[in-house]
PDB file of C-alpha atoms in Angstrom:
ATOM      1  CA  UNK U   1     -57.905  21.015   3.357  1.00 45.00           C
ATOM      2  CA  UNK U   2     -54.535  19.381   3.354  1.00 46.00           C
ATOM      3  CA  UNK U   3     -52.364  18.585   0.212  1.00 47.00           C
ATOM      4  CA  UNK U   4     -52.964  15.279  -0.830  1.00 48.00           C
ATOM      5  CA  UNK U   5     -49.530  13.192  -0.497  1.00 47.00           C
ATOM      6  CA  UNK U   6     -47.511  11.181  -2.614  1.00 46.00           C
ATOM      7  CA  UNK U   7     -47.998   7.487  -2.477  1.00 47.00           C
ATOM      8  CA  UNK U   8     -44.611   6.200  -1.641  1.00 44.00           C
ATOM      9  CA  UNK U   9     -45.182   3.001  -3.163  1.00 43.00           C
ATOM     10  CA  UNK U  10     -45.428   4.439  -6.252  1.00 44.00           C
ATOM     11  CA  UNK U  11     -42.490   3.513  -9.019  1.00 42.00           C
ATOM     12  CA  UNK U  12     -40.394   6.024 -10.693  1.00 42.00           C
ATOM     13  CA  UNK U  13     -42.405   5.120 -13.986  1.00 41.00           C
ATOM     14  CA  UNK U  14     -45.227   6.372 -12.567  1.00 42.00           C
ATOM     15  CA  UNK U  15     -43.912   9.652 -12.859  1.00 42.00           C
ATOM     16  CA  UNK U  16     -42.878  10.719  -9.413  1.00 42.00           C
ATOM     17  CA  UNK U  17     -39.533  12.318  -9.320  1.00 40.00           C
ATOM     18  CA  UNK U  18     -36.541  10.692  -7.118  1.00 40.00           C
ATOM     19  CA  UNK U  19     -35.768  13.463  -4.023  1.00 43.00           C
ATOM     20  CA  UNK U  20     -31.973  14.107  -5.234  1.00 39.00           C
ATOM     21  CA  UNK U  21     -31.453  14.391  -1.682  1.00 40.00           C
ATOM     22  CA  UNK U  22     -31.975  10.475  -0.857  1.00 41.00           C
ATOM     23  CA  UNK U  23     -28.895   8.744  -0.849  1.00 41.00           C
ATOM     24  CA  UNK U  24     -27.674   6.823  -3.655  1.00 43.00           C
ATOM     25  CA  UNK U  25     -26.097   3.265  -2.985  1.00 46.00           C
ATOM     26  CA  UNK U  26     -22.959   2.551  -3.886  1.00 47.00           C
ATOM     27  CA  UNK U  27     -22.623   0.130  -6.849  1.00 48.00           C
ATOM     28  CA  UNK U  28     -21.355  -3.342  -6.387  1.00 50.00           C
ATOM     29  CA  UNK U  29     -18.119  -2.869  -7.610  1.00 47.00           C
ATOM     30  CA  UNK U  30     -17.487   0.816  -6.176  1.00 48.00           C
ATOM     31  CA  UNK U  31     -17.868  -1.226  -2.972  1.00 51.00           C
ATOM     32  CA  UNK U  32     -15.447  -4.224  -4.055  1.00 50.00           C
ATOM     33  CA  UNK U  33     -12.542  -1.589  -4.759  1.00 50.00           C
ATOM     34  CA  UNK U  34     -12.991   0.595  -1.019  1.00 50.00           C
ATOM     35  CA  UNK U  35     -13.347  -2.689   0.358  1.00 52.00           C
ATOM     36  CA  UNK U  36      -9.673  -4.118  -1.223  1.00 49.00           C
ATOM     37  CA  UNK U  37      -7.913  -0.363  -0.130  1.00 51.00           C
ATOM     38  CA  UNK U  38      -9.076  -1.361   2.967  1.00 50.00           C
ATOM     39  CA  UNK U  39      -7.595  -4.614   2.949  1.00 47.00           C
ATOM     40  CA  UNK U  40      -4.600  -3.555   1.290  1.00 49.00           C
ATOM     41  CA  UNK U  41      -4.125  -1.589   4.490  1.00 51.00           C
ATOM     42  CA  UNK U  42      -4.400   2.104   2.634  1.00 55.00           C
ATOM     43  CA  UNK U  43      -5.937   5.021   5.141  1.00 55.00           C
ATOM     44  CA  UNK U  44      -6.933   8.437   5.026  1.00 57.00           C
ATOM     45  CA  UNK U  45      -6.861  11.220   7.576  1.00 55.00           C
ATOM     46  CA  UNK U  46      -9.980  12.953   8.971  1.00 51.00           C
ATOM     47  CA  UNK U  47      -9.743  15.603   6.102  1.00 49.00           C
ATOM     48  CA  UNK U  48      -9.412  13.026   3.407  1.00 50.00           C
ATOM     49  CA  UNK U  49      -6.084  13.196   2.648  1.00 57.00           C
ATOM     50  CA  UNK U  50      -3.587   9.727   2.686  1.00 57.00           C
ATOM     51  CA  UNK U  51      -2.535   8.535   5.532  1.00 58.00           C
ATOM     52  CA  UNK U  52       0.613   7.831   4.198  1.00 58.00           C
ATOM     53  CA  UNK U  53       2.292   6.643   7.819  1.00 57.00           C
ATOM     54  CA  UNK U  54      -0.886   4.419   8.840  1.00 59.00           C
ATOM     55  CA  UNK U  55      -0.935   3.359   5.749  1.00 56.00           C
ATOM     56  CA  UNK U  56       2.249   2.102   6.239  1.00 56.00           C
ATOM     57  CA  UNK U  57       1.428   0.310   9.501  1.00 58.00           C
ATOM     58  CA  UNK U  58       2.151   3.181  11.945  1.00 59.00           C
ATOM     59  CA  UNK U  59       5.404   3.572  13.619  1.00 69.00           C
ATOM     60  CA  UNK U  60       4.578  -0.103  15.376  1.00 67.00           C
ATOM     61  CA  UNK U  61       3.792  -1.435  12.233  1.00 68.00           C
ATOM     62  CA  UNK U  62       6.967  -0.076  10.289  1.00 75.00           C
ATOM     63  CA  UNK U  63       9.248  -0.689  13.843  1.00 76.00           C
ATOM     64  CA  UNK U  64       7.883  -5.041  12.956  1.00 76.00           C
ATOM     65  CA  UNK U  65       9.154  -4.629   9.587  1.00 76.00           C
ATOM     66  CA  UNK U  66      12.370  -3.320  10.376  1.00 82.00           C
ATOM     67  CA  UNK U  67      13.390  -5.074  13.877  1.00 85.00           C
ATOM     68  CA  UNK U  68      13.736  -8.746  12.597  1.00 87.00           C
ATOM     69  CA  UNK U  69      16.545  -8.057  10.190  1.00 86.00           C
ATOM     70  CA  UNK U  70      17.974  -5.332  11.696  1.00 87.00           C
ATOM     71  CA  UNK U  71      19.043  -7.747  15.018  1.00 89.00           C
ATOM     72  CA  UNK U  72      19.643 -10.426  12.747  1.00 91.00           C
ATOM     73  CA  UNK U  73      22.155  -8.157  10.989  1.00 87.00           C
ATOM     74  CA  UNK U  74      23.604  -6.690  14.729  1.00 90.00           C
ATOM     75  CA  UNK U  75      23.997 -10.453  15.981  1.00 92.00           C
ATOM     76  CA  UNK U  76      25.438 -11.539  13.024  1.00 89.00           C
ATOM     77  CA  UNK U  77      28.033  -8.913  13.249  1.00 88.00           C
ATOM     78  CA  UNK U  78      29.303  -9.377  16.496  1.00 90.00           C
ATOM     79  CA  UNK U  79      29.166 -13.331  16.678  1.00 91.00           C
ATOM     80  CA  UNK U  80      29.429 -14.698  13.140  1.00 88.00           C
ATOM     81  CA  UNK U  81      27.074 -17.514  13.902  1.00 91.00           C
ATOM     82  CA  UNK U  82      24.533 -17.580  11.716  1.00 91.00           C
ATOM     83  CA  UNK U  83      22.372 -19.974  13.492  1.00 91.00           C
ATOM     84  CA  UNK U  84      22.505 -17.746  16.764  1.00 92.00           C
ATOM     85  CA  UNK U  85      21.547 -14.809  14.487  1.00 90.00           C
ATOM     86  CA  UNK U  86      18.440 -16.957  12.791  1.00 92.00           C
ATOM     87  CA  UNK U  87      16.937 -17.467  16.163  1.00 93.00           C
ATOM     88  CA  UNK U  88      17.210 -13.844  17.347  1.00 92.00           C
ATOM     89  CA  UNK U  89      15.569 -12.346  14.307  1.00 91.00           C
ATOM     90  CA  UNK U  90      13.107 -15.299  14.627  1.00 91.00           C
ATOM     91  CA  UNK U  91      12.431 -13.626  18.672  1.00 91.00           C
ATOM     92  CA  UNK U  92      11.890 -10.163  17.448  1.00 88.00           C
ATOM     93  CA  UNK U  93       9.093 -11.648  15.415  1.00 86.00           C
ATOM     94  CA  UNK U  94       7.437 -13.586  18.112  1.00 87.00           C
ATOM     95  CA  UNK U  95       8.129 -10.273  20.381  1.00 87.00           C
ATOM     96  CA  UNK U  96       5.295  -8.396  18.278  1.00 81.00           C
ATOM     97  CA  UNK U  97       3.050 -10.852  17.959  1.00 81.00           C
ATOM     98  CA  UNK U  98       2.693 -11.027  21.929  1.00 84.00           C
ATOM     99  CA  UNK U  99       2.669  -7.165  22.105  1.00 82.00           C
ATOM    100  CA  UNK U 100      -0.010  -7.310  19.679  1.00 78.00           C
ATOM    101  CA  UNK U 101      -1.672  -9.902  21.706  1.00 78.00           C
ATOM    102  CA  UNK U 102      -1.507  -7.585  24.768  1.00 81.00           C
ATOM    103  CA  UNK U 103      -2.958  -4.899  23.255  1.00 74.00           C
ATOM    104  CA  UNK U 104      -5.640  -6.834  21.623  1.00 74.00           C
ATOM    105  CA  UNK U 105      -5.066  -5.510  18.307  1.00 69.00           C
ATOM    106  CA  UNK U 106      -5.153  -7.688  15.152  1.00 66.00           C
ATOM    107  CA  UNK U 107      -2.250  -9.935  14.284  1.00 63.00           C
ATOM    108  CA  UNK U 108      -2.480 -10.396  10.603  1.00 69.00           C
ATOM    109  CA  UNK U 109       0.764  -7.675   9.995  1.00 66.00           C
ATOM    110  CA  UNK U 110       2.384  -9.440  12.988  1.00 67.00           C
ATOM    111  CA  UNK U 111       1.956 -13.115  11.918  1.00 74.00           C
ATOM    112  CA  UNK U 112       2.865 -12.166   8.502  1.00 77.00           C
ATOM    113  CA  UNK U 113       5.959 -10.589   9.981  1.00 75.00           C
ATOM    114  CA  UNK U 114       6.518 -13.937  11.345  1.00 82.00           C
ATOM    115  CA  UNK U 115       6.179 -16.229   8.692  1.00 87.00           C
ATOM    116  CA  UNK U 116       8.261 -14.205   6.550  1.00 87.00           C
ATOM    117  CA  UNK U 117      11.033 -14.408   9.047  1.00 88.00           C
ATOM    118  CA  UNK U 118      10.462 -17.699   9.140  1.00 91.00           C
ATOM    119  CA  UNK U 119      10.964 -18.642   5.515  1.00 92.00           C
ATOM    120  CA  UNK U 120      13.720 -15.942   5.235  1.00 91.00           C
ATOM    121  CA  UNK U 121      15.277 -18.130   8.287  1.00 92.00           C
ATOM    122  CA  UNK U 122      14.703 -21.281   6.913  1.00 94.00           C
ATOM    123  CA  UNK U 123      16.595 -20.359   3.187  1.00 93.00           C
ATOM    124  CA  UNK U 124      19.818 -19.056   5.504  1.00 92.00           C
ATOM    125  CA  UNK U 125      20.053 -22.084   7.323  1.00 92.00           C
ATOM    126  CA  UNK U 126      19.283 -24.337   4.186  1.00 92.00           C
ATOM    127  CA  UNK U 127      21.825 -22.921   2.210  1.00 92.00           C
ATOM    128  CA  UNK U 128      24.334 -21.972   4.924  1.00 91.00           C
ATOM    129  CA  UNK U 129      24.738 -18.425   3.580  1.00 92.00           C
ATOM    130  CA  UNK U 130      23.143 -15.309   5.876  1.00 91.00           C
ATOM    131  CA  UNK U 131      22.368 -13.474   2.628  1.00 91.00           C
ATOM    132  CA  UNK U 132      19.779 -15.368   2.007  1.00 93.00           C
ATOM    133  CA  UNK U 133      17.806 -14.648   4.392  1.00 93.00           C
ATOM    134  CA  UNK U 134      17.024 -11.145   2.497  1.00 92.00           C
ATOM    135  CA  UNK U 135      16.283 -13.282  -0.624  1.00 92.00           C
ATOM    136  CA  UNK U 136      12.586 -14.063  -0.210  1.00 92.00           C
ATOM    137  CA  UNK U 137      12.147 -10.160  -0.169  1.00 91.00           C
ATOM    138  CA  UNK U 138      13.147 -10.170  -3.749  1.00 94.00           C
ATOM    139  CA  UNK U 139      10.966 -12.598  -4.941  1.00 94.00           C
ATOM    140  CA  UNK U 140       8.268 -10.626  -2.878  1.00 92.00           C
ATOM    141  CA  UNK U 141       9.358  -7.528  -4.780  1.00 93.00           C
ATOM    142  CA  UNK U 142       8.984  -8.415  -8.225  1.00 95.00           C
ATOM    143  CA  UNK U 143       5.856 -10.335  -7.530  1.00 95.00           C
ATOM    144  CA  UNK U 144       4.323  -7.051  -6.499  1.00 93.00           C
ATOM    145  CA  UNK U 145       6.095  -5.294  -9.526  1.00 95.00           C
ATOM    146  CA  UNK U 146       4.387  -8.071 -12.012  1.00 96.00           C
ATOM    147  CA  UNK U 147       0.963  -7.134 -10.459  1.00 95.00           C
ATOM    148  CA  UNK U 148       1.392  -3.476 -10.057  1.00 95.00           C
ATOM    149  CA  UNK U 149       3.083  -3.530 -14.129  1.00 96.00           C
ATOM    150  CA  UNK U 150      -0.050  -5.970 -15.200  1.00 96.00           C
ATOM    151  CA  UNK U 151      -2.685  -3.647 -13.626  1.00 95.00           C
ATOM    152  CA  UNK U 152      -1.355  -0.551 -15.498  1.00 95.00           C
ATOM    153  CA  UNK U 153      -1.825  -2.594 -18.795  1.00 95.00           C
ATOM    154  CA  UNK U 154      -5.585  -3.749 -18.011  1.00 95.00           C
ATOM    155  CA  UNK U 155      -6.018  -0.362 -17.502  1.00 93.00           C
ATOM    156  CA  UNK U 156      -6.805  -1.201 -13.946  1.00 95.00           C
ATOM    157  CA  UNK U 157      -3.911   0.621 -11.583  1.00 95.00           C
ATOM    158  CA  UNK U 158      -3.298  -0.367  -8.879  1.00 92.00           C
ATOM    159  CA  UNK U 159      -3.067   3.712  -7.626  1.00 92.00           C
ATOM    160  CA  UNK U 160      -6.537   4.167  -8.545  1.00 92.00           C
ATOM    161  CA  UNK U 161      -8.295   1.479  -7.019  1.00 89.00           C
ATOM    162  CA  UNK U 162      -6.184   2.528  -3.951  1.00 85.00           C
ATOM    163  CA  UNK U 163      -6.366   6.453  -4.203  1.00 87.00           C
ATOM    164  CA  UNK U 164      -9.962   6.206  -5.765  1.00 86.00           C
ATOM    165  CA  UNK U 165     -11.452   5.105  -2.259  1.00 80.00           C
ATOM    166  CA  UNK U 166      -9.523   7.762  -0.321  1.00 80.00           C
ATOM    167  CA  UNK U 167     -10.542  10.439  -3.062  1.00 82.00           C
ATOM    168  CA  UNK U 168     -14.757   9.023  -2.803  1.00 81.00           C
ATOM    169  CA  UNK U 169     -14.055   8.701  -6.679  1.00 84.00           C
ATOM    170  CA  UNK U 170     -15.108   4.716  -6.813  1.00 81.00           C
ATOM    171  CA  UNK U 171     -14.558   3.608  -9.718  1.00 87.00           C
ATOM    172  CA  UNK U 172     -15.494   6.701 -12.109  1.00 87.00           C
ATOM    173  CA  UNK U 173     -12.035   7.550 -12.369  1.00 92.00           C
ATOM    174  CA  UNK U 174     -11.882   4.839 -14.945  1.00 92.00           C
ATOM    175  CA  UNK U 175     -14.383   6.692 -17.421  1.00 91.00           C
ATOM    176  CA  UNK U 176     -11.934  10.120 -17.515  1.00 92.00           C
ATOM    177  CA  UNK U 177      -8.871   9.160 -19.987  1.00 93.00           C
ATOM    178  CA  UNK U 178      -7.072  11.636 -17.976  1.00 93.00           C
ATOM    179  CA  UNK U 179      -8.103  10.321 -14.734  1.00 94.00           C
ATOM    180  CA  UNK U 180      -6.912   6.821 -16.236  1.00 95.00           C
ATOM    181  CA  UNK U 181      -3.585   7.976 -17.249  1.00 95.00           C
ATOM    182  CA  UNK U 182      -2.474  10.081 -14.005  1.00 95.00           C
ATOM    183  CA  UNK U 183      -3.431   6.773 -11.408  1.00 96.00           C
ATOM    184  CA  UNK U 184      -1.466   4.594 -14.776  1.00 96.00           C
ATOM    185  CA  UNK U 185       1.204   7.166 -14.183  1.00 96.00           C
ATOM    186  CA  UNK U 186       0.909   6.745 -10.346  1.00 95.00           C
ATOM    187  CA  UNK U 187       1.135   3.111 -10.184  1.00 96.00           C
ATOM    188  CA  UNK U 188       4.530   3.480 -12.704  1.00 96.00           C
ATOM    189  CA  UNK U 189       6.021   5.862  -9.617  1.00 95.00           C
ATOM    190  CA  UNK U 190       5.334   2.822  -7.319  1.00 94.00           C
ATOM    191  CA  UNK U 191       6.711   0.116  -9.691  1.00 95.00           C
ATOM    192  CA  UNK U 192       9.715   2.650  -9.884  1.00 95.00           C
ATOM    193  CA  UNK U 193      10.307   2.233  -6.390  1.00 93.00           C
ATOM    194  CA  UNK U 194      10.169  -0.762  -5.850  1.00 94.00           C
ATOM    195  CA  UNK U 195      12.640  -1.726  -9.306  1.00 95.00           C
ATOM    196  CA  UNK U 196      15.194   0.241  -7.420  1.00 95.00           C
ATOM    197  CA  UNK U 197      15.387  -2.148  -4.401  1.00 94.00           C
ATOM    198  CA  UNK U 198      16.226  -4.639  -6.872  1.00 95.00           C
ATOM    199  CA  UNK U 199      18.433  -2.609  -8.475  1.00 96.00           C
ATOM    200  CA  UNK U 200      20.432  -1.537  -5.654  1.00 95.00           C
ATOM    201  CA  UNK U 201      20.490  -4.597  -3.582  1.00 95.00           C
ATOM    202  CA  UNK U 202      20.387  -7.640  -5.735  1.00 95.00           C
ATOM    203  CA  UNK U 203      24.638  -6.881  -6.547  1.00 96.00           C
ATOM    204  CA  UNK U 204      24.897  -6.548  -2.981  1.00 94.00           C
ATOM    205  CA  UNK U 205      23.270  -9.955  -2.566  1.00 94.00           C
ATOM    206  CA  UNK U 206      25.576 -11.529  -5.474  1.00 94.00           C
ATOM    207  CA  UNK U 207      28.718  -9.896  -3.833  1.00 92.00           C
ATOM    208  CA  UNK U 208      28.164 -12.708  -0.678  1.00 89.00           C
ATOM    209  CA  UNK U 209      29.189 -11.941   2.724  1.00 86.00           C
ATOM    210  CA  UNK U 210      31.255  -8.968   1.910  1.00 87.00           C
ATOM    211  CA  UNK U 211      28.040  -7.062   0.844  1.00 89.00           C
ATOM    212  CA  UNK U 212      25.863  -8.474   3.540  1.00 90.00           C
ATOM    213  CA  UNK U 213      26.095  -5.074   5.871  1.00 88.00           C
ATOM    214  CA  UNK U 214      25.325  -3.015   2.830  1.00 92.00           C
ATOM    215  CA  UNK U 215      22.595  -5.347   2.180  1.00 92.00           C
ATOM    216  CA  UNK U 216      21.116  -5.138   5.511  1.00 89.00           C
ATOM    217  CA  UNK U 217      21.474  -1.367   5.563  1.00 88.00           C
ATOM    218  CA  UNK U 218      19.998  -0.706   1.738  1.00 91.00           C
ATOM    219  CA  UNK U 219      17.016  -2.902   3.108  1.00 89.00           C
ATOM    220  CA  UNK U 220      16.294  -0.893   5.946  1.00 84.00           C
ATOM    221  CA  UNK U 221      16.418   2.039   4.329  1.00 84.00           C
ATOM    222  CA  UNK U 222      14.968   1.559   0.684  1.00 86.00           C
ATOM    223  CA  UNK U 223      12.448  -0.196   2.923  1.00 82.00           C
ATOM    224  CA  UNK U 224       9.060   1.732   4.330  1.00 78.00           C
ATOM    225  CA  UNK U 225      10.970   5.142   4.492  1.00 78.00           C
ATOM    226  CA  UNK U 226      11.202   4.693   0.481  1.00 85.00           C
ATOM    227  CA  UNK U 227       8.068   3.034   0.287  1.00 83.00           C
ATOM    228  CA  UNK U 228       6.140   5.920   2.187  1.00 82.00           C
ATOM    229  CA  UNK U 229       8.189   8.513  -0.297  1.00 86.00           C
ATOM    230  CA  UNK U 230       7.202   6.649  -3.408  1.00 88.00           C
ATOM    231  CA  UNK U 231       3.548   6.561  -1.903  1.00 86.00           C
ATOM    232  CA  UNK U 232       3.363  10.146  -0.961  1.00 87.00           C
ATOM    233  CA  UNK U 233       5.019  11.014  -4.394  1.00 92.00           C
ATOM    234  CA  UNK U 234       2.032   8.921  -6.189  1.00 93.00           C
ATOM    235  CA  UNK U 235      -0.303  10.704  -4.223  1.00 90.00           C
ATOM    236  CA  UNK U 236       0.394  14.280  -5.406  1.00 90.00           C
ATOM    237  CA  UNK U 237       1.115  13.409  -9.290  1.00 92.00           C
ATOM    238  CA  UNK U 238      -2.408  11.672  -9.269  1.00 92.00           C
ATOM    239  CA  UNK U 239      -4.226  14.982  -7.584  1.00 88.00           C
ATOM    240  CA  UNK U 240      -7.938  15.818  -9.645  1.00 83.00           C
ATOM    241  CA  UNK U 241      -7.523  19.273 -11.095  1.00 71.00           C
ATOM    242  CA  UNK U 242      -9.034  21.737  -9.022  1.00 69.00           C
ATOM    243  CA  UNK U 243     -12.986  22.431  -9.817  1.00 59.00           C
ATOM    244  CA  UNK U 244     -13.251  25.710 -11.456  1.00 54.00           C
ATOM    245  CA  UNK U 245     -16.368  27.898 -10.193  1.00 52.00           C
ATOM    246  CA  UNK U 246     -18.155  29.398 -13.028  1.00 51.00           C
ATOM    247  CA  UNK U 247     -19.288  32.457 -10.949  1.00 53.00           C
ATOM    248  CA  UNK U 248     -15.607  33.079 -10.241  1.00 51.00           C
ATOM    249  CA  UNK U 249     -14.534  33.183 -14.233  1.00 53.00           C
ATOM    250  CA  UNK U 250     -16.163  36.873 -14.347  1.00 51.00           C
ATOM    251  CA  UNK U 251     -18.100  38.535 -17.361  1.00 52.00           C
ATOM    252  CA  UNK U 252     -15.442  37.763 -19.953  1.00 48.00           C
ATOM    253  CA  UNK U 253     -16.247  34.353 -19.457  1.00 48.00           C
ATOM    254  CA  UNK U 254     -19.648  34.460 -19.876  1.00 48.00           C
ATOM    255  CA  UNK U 255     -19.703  36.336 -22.644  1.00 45.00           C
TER     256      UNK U 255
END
């Protein structure tokens, strides 16, 4: 005679224990946070690690970033028109969004790319002065170091909800103090990084023309190559200690 079988219908009140093997569902808000590191562009390689250069839009993504102002900088140089100079960053922009196009790949970095030019073009030819067309991107920056500083303070880092997802921690990071306080201490490294831009380049914007090269090069470089740094930086401060195996503490510890 065969064992009887459990009624699956029956409720866990009933006294039927839940198979620890089924799968739990992820809680509602577990699922917001993976969902807004994936919309904030943060990946992970196949052995869950950061994917600090994908993250960072790939060598395409970080070549879009840097080509507008670097020929606007290069034509600016050689013929001092400023106009001229507006219109060939503005065609670097476009350039991207076609490749993109071709390749059938999504344009939301690209488009971005564009309308930032675009405003960035638009303030240079208001005002007359090719420094400011690097002057949205400090408006940009402290926005970011507002939200970034404010998240820290809610006790809702930015560096968790971004690492969290690549670690599978969710949100349960926020119930360990020290869990809190590393991705708090994380976030801080970002908000570093990005206060140095400022730093560095907003006397080189007040300094006119005669700073615009210096500008143009601080921007390239304090740019993704500094943003990956701080990232990667972030990363390792905010590492979980290392699980400890009890069976590898030996008798001592048992004792």
């Amino acid at each position: 005679m065969t064992a009887p079988q459990p009624d699956p219908s029956q409720s866990e009140g009933s006294g039927q224990e839940r198979d620890p093997r089924t799968p739990q569902e992820p809680s509602p808000v577990a699922g917001l946070a993976a969902d807004y590191a994936a919309k904030a562009g943060l990946h992970r390689t196949h052995d869950g690690r950061v994917d600090v250069l994908r993250s960072a839009g790939g060598v395409q993504g970080i070549a879009e970033s840097i080509m507008p102002g670097l020929v606007f900088l290069v034509t600016f140089t050689i013929t001092q028109e400023l106009t001229l100079s507006l219109i060939a960053a503005l065609a670097a922009a476009a350039v991207f969004t076609v490749v993109r196009l071709i390749q059938r790949r999504p344009l939301t970095q690209a488009l971005a790319g564009v309308v930032g030019v675009g405003i960035s073009a638009w303030l240079a030819n208001t005002t007359g002065k090719a420094e400011d067309f690097y002057l949205l991107g400090f408006f940009t920056n402290a926005g970011y170091i507002l939200a970034m500083a404010v998240s820290v303070f809610i006790k809702w880092p930015v560096a968790g909800l971004l690492f969290g997802f690549i670690r599978n921690e969710g949100l349960d990071w926020r119930k360990e103090p020290d869990r809190l306080r590393a991705y708090q201490l994380g976030t801080w490294i970002i908000v570093a990084v990005l206060a140095l831009r400022l730093i560095v380049q907003v006397p080189l914007y007040l300094m006119g023309q005669d700073g615009l090269a210096a500008l143009a090069t601080t921007r390239l470089l304090m740019g993704a190559p500094l943003y990956i740094l701080g990232v990667w930086i972030a990363w390792l401060v905010t590492r979980p200690a290392p699980a400890v195996d009890p069976a590898s503490e030996g008798p001592a510890a048992k004792a």
